[in-house]
Short mmCIF file of C-alpha atoms and ligand atoms in Angstrom, two decimals:
data_model
loop_
_atom_site.label_atom_id
_atom_site.label_comp_id
_atom_site.label_asym_id
_atom_site.label_seq_id
_atom_site.Cartn_x
_atom_site.Cartn_y
_atom_site.Cartn_z
CA UNK A 1 77.19 43.46 216.05
CA UNK A 2 73.83 44.34 217.59
CA UNK A 3 72.73 42.69 220.82
CA UNK A 4 70.24 40.57 218.89
CA UNK A 5 72.88 39.23 216.51
CA UNK A 6 75.30 38.58 219.36
CA UNK A 7 72.62 36.66 221.19
CA UNK A 8 71.93 34.54 218.09
CA UNK A 9 75.61 33.64 217.80
CA UNK A 10 75.78 32.76 221.49
CA UNK A 11 72.75 30.45 221.31
CA UNK A 12 73.96 28.79 218.11
CA UNK A 13 77.36 28.11 219.65
CA UNK A 14 75.77 26.73 222.82
CA UNK A 15 73.73 24.27 220.73
CA UNK A 16 76.91 22.77 219.28
CA UNK A 17 79.15 23.15 222.35
CA UNK A 18 81.86 20.46 222.49
CA UNK A 19 80.42 17.03 223.31
CA UNK A 20 76.82 18.19 223.13
CA UNK A 21 73.99 17.73 220.65
CA UNK A 22 70.24 18.12 220.28
CA UNK A 23 67.38 15.84 221.26
CA UNK A 24 64.58 15.93 218.65
CA UNK A 25 61.22 15.22 220.31
CA UNK A 26 59.14 17.39 218.00
CA UNK A 27 57.10 14.62 216.36
CA UNK A 28 53.84 16.00 214.96
CA UNK A 29 50.50 14.51 216.07
CA UNK A 30 50.55 11.95 213.26
CA UNK A 31 54.17 10.89 213.75
CA UNK A 32 53.98 10.48 217.54
CA UNK A 33 50.86 8.35 217.06
CA UNK A 34 52.83 6.11 214.70
CA UNK A 35 55.67 5.82 217.24
CA UNK A 36 53.24 5.12 220.12
CA UNK A 37 51.27 2.59 217.99
CA UNK A 38 54.51 0.67 217.45
CA UNK A 39 54.85 0.16 221.22
CA UNK A 40 51.09 -0.20 221.90
CA UNK A 41 50.61 3.07 223.77
CA UNK A 42 47.59 5.23 223.09
CA UNK A 43 48.54 8.69 221.81
CA UNK A 44 46.66 10.85 224.33
CA UNK A 45 47.80 14.26 225.50
CA UNK A 46 48.46 12.82 228.98
CA UNK A 47 50.63 9.99 227.61
CA UNK A 48 52.58 12.35 225.38
CA UNK A 49 53.21 14.60 228.40
CA UNK A 50 54.23 11.66 230.57
CA UNK A 51 56.67 10.32 227.96
CA UNK A 52 58.24 13.61 226.96
CA UNK A 53 58.49 15.01 230.51
CA UNK A 54 60.15 11.74 231.57
CA UNK A 55 62.86 12.31 228.93
CA UNK A 56 63.36 16.00 229.70
CA UNK A 57 63.63 15.39 233.44
CA UNK A 58 66.42 12.80 233.03
CA UNK A 59 69.07 13.67 235.66
CA UNK A 60 72.33 14.74 234.00
CA UNK A 61 70.88 14.91 230.47
CA UNK A 62 72.07 18.51 230.08
CA UNK A 63 75.68 17.32 230.19
CA UNK A 64 75.26 15.83 226.70
CA UNK A 65 72.12 17.50 225.36
CA UNK A 66 72.30 21.24 224.65
CA UNK A 67 68.72 21.68 223.49
CA UNK A 68 65.55 19.80 222.70
CA UNK A 69 63.16 20.50 219.84
CA UNK A 70 59.53 20.53 220.95
CA UNK A 71 56.21 20.38 219.15
CA UNK A 72 53.61 23.16 219.61
CA UNK A 73 51.64 21.11 222.15
CA UNK A 74 54.74 20.33 224.23
CA UNK A 75 56.05 23.88 224.65
CA UNK A 76 52.69 24.77 226.25
CA UNK A 77 52.43 21.71 228.55
CA UNK A 78 52.62 21.73 232.34
CA UNK A 79 53.13 18.90 234.78
CA UNK A 80 50.55 18.11 237.49
CA UNK A 81 52.39 20.39 239.97
CA UNK A 82 52.17 23.33 237.56
CA UNK A 83 55.80 23.26 236.39
CA UNK A 84 55.97 23.81 232.63
CA UNK A 85 58.15 21.58 230.48
CA UNK A 86 60.09 24.68 229.51
CA UNK A 87 60.92 25.18 233.22
CA UNK A 88 61.95 21.53 233.52
CA UNK A 89 64.35 22.11 230.63
CA UNK A 90 65.72 25.33 232.08
CA UNK A 91 66.39 23.54 235.37
CA UNK A 92 68.23 20.82 233.47
CA UNK A 93 70.34 23.27 231.43
CA UNK A 94 68.62 22.33 228.15
CA UNK A 95 67.62 25.05 225.67
CA UNK A 96 64.01 24.90 224.43
CA UNK A 97 63.51 24.73 220.66
CA UNK A 98 60.35 24.57 218.58
CA UNK A 99 59.34 22.97 215.30
CA UNK A 100 57.57 25.71 213.35
CA UNK A 101 56.96 24.23 209.90
CA UNK A 102 53.50 22.90 209.14
CA UNK A 103 54.60 19.75 207.37
CA UNK A 104 55.72 18.63 203.92
CA UNK A 105 52.81 18.68 201.46
CA UNK A 106 52.54 17.41 197.86
CA UNK A 107 54.27 19.82 195.47
CA UNK A 108 51.73 20.73 192.79
CA UNK A 109 52.82 19.62 189.33
CA UNK A 110 55.57 17.31 190.60
CA UNK A 111 54.47 13.75 191.33
CA UNK A 112 56.09 12.20 194.37
CA UNK A 113 57.72 15.43 195.57
CA UNK A 114 57.02 17.65 198.55
CA UNK A 115 57.29 21.25 199.64
CA UNK A 116 57.14 22.32 203.28
CA UNK A 117 54.43 24.78 204.27
CA UNK A 118 54.12 27.17 207.21
CA UNK A 119 55.37 30.64 206.20
CA UNK A 120 52.00 32.39 206.47
CA UNK A 121 51.67 33.98 209.89
CA UNK A 122 55.12 32.72 210.90
CA UNK A 123 56.31 36.12 212.17
CA UNK A 124 53.46 36.19 214.70
CA UNK A 125 53.92 32.55 215.70
CA UNK A 126 57.66 33.09 216.26
CA UNK A 127 56.94 36.09 218.50
CA UNK A 128 54.66 33.90 220.62
CA UNK A 129 57.19 31.06 220.78
CA UNK A 130 59.88 33.51 221.89
CA UNK A 131 57.54 34.58 224.71
CA UNK A 132 57.06 30.91 225.64
CA UNK A 133 60.84 30.55 225.95
CA UNK A 134 61.97 29.15 222.58
CA UNK A 135 65.60 29.96 221.82
CA UNK A 136 65.81 28.11 218.52
CA UNK A 137 63.50 26.66 215.88
CA UNK A 138 63.41 23.96 213.24
CA UNK A 139 61.98 23.74 209.72
CA UNK A 140 62.26 20.45 207.86
CA UNK A 141 62.17 20.16 204.08
CA UNK A 142 61.94 16.75 202.43
CA UNK A 143 63.84 15.80 199.29
CA UNK A 144 63.00 12.40 197.80
CA UNK A 145 65.33 10.38 195.58
CA UNK A 146 63.62 8.33 192.86
CA UNK A 147 63.23 7.96 189.09
CA UNK A 148 64.05 11.42 187.68
CA UNK A 149 63.62 13.09 191.05
CA UNK A 150 64.39 15.33 192.84
CA UNK A 151 63.49 18.02 190.33
CA UNK A 152 65.22 21.40 190.33
CA UNK A 153 61.83 22.95 191.09
CA UNK A 154 61.46 20.91 194.27
CA UNK A 155 64.96 21.72 195.51
CA UNK A 156 64.55 25.44 194.77
CA UNK A 157 61.07 25.77 196.28
CA UNK A 158 62.24 24.12 199.51
CA UNK A 159 65.50 26.10 199.68
CA UNK A 160 63.54 29.33 199.23
CA UNK A 161 61.08 28.46 202.02
CA UNK A 162 63.91 27.44 204.36
CA UNK A 163 65.67 30.77 203.81
CA UNK A 164 62.49 32.80 204.32
CA UNK A 165 61.87 30.90 207.57
CA UNK A 166 65.47 31.43 208.72
CA UNK A 167 65.30 35.17 208.11
CA UNK A 168 62.06 35.44 210.11
CA UNK A 169 63.61 33.45 212.97
CA UNK A 170 66.63 35.73 213.19
CA UNK A 171 64.39 38.80 213.13
CA UNK A 172 62.64 37.31 216.21
CA UNK A 173 65.94 36.56 217.99
CA UNK A 174 65.50 32.80 217.46
CA UNK A 175 68.28 30.64 215.99
CA UNK A 176 67.05 28.81 212.88
CA UNK A 177 67.91 25.17 212.35
CA UNK A 178 67.58 24.65 208.61
CA UNK A 179 66.88 21.02 207.78
CA UNK A 180 66.81 19.88 204.18
CA UNK A 181 66.40 16.12 204.67
CA UNK A 182 67.37 13.95 201.72
CA UNK A 183 65.40 10.79 202.46
CA UNK A 184 67.19 7.46 202.83
CA UNK A 185 64.18 5.63 201.29
CA UNK A 186 64.97 3.80 198.06
CA UNK A 187 67.68 1.64 196.52
CA UNK A 188 70.00 4.45 195.39
CA UNK A 189 73.76 4.23 195.86
CA UNK A 190 76.14 6.45 197.82
CA UNK A 191 77.07 8.57 194.76
CA UNK A 192 73.44 9.44 194.09
CA UNK A 193 72.97 10.43 197.73
CA UNK A 194 76.11 12.57 197.45
CA UNK A 195 74.96 14.38 194.29
CA UNK A 196 71.45 15.09 195.56
CA UNK A 197 72.69 16.25 198.98
CA UNK A 198 75.31 18.50 197.40
CA UNK A 199 72.83 20.10 194.98
CA UNK A 200 70.33 20.62 197.82
CA UNK A 201 72.87 22.21 200.17
CA UNK A 202 74.23 24.50 197.45
CA UNK A 203 70.72 25.69 196.63
CA UNK A 204 70.00 26.21 200.33
CA UNK A 205 73.12 28.27 201.06
CA UNK A 206 72.58 30.35 197.92
CA UNK A 207 69.07 31.21 199.17
CA UNK A 208 70.29 31.89 202.72
CA UNK A 209 72.74 34.37 201.19
CA UNK A 210 70.03 35.99 199.03
CA UNK A 211 67.74 36.39 202.05
CA UNK A 212 70.43 37.99 204.26
CA UNK A 213 70.53 35.17 206.78
CA UNK A 214 73.49 35.39 209.16
CA UNK A 215 75.26 32.03 209.00
CA UNK A 216 77.07 32.54 212.31
CA UNK A 217 73.61 32.38 213.91
CA UNK A 218 72.35 29.43 211.86
CA UNK A 219 72.61 25.66 212.38
CA UNK A 220 72.38 23.22 209.48
CA UNK A 221 70.56 19.97 210.23
CA UNK A 222 71.79 17.66 207.51
CA UNK A 223 71.14 14.13 206.39
CA UNK A 224 74.23 11.99 206.00
CA UNK A 225 75.42 10.90 202.57
CA UNK A 226 74.36 7.28 202.85
CA UNK A 227 73.21 4.37 200.65
CA UNK A 228 69.43 4.02 200.21
CA UNK A 229 67.80 1.80 202.84
CA UNK A 230 66.93 -0.81 200.13
CA UNK A 231 70.27 -0.64 198.31
CA UNK A 232 71.97 -3.99 197.76
CA UNK A 233 75.55 -3.22 198.71
CA UNK A 234 75.33 -0.52 201.39
CA UNK A 235 78.38 1.63 202.11
CA UNK A 236 80.13 1.12 205.47
CA UNK A 237 80.80 3.67 208.22
CA UNK A 238 84.14 4.92 206.84
CA UNK A 239 82.68 5.49 203.39
CA UNK A 240 79.61 7.24 204.77
CA UNK A 241 81.78 9.47 206.95
CA UNK A 242 84.16 10.40 204.12
CA UNK A 243 81.41 11.06 201.59
CA UNK A 244 79.41 13.14 204.06
CA UNK A 245 82.37 15.28 205.09
CA UNK A 246 83.42 15.77 201.43
CA UNK A 247 79.92 16.83 200.54
CA UNK A 248 79.67 19.29 203.44
CA UNK A 249 83.10 20.76 202.64
CA UNK A 250 81.89 21.38 199.07
CA UNK A 251 78.65 23.08 200.02
CA UNK A 252 78.59 24.47 203.56
CA UNK A 253 80.30 27.84 204.22
CA UNK A 254 82.77 27.85 207.10
CA UNK A 255 80.84 30.70 208.78
CA UNK A 256 77.93 28.34 209.55
CA UNK A 257 77.72 27.92 213.34
CA UNK A 258 77.43 24.15 213.23
CA UNK A 259 76.15 21.06 211.51
CA UNK A 260 73.96 18.53 213.32
CA UNK A 261 72.69 15.34 211.75
CA UNK A 262 69.29 13.72 211.74
CA UNK A 263 69.22 9.94 212.07
CA UNK A 264 66.65 9.39 209.34
CA UNK A 265 66.00 5.71 210.03
CA UNK A 266 69.55 4.60 210.85
CA UNK A 267 69.94 2.17 213.75
CA UNK A 268 70.92 3.79 217.07
CA UNK A 269 74.51 2.61 217.20
CA UNK A 270 74.96 3.02 213.44
CA UNK A 271 74.08 6.73 213.73
CA UNK A 272 76.58 7.09 216.59
CA UNK A 273 79.33 5.23 214.70
CA UNK A 274 78.85 7.40 211.60
CA UNK A 275 79.13 10.64 213.57
CA UNK A 276 82.15 9.37 215.45
CA UNK A 277 83.91 8.32 212.22
CA UNK A 278 83.45 11.84 210.83
CA UNK A 279 84.85 13.51 213.93
CA UNK A 280 87.82 11.12 213.95
CA UNK A 281 88.76 12.49 210.51
CA UNK A 282 90.22 15.60 212.15
CA UNK A 283 89.44 19.30 212.39
CA UNK A 284 86.45 20.61 210.44
CA UNK A 285 85.40 24.20 209.68
CA UNK A 286 82.28 23.70 211.87
CA UNK A 287 81.35 21.50 214.85
CA UNK A 288 79.70 18.25 213.66
CA UNK A 289 77.14 16.95 216.12
CA UNK A 290 73.74 15.29 216.35
CA UNK A 291 70.06 16.18 216.45
CA UNK A 292 68.61 12.70 216.53
CA UNK A 293 65.00 11.74 217.04
CA UNK A 294 64.61 8.01 216.57
CA UNK A 295 68.28 7.13 217.17
CA UNK A 296 68.12 8.73 220.64
CA UNK A 297 64.61 7.61 221.56
CA UNK A 298 63.99 4.13 220.11
CA UNK A 299 65.14 2.01 223.05
CA UNK A 300 64.03 4.57 225.64
CA UNK A 301 60.53 4.59 224.14
CA UNK A 302 60.24 0.79 224.05
CA UNK A 303 61.42 0.52 227.68
CA UNK A 304 59.09 3.25 228.96
CA UNK A 305 56.14 1.82 227.01
CA UNK A 306 56.45 -1.65 228.51
CA UNK A 307 55.76 -0.16 231.99
CA UNK A 308 55.44 3.66 232.02
CA UNK A 309 55.49 3.95 235.83
CA UNK A 310 57.80 1.13 236.82
CA UNK A 311 60.34 1.68 234.02
CA UNK A 312 60.61 5.45 234.24
CA UNK A 313 64.14 5.48 235.68
CA UNK A 314 65.30 2.64 233.46
CA UNK A 315 64.08 4.51 230.37
CA UNK A 316 65.87 7.66 231.56
CA UNK A 317 69.05 5.69 232.09
CA UNK A 318 68.86 4.34 228.53
CA UNK A 319 68.29 7.82 227.09
CA UNK A 320 71.20 9.20 229.12
CA UNK A 321 73.46 6.44 227.83
CA UNK A 322 72.59 7.14 224.15
CA UNK A 323 73.04 10.88 224.74
CA UNK A 324 76.44 10.25 226.31
CA UNK A 325 77.50 7.94 223.45
CA UNK A 326 76.52 10.55 220.88
CA UNK A 327 78.24 13.26 222.92
CA UNK A 328 81.43 11.19 222.71
CA UNK A 329 80.87 10.72 218.95
CA UNK A 330 80.58 14.49 218.57
CA UNK A 331 84.14 14.63 219.96
CA UNK A 332 85.37 11.63 217.93
CA UNK A 333 85.91 9.78 221.22
CA UNK A 334 83.29 7.05 220.99
CA UNK A 335 84.20 3.36 220.90
CA UNK A 336 82.49 -0.05 220.98
CA UNK A 337 83.93 -0.48 224.50
CA UNK A 338 82.23 2.70 225.75
CA UNK A 339 79.02 1.41 224.23
CA UNK A 340 79.13 -1.75 226.37
CA UNK A 341 79.77 0.01 229.68
P1 13P B 401 65.24 11.36 213.14
O1 13P B 401 66.58 11.44 213.81
O2 13P B 401 64.33 10.33 213.69
O3 13P B 401 65.37 11.32 211.63
O4 13P B 401 64.48 12.72 213.47
C1 13P B 401 65.17 13.90 213.44
C2 13P B 401 64.28 14.97 213.03
O5 13P B 401 64.05 15.89 213.77
C3 13P B 401 63.71 14.90 211.70
O6 13P B 401 63.11 16.13 211.39
#
């Protein structure tokens, strides 16, 4: 193996080291505004820096968090004393990652479906991010379940873009996280979620193979197989865990370095319980861990927002607790009792 490939494997394995997962704080300008609006904080550059640096500087966070995914603005930000956020992460033992897609846009000719953009100029952007310290990257595709959708065209267009992105990342020495998110929105049942997730993952791994992407240096960020958020009779944790693991076993090659989940609108503890239930099922071909955004941040954000100066340590404590709980879930060692401690 060349040095570059060896380095990719090493980074990928570090991201899914036992008991560790990823903190997703890569909300785009629009999404972070929505999150800040919900807690009545103005989305200014200074507030975004204050909030995100507070999280990254949490003492001990690196024991449970292997890496954090940043947005373009964040990877360039510095604190008042001149320390960059990337340096804060390095001091805390947290690998810097970067969201490089340019968002999911309407897919022409297919009502209600999306394709993720951002391939043009990506080689040059990745080279710059590598200079800025990025060790891994993320690209999120969105698959929507609804009447007669997703279409084959939508799944294939997104799988193709994900594979092209992944190949460019590996060329730049950056580990790609490939994220084909099947949205939870809707009233679909568990079986529908299973079928759509399986078809999406099979298309993705076929494209990764076609584009010569090395799976040992690739992380899959998957959505769980879960009932739609408006479904009447939603499946419980055991069912979600079994269906998700079955689906992954059907579609994800064993060579893949690891699988991390997004939370996608699940409640904090629900996301932890689901991950824990999967890891309690026994040995898997790949580590199963987390890359949560909302399910790690929700309570931390609300606490910080109610008094950004006075509640800084309290908010850090809450983030550390959720990170620790999810770290335990990644080992299948979480319990309700741990949660209460
Ligand atoms: P959520 O866990 O809030 O779904 O965010 C994870 C993420 O990075 C989605 O791209």
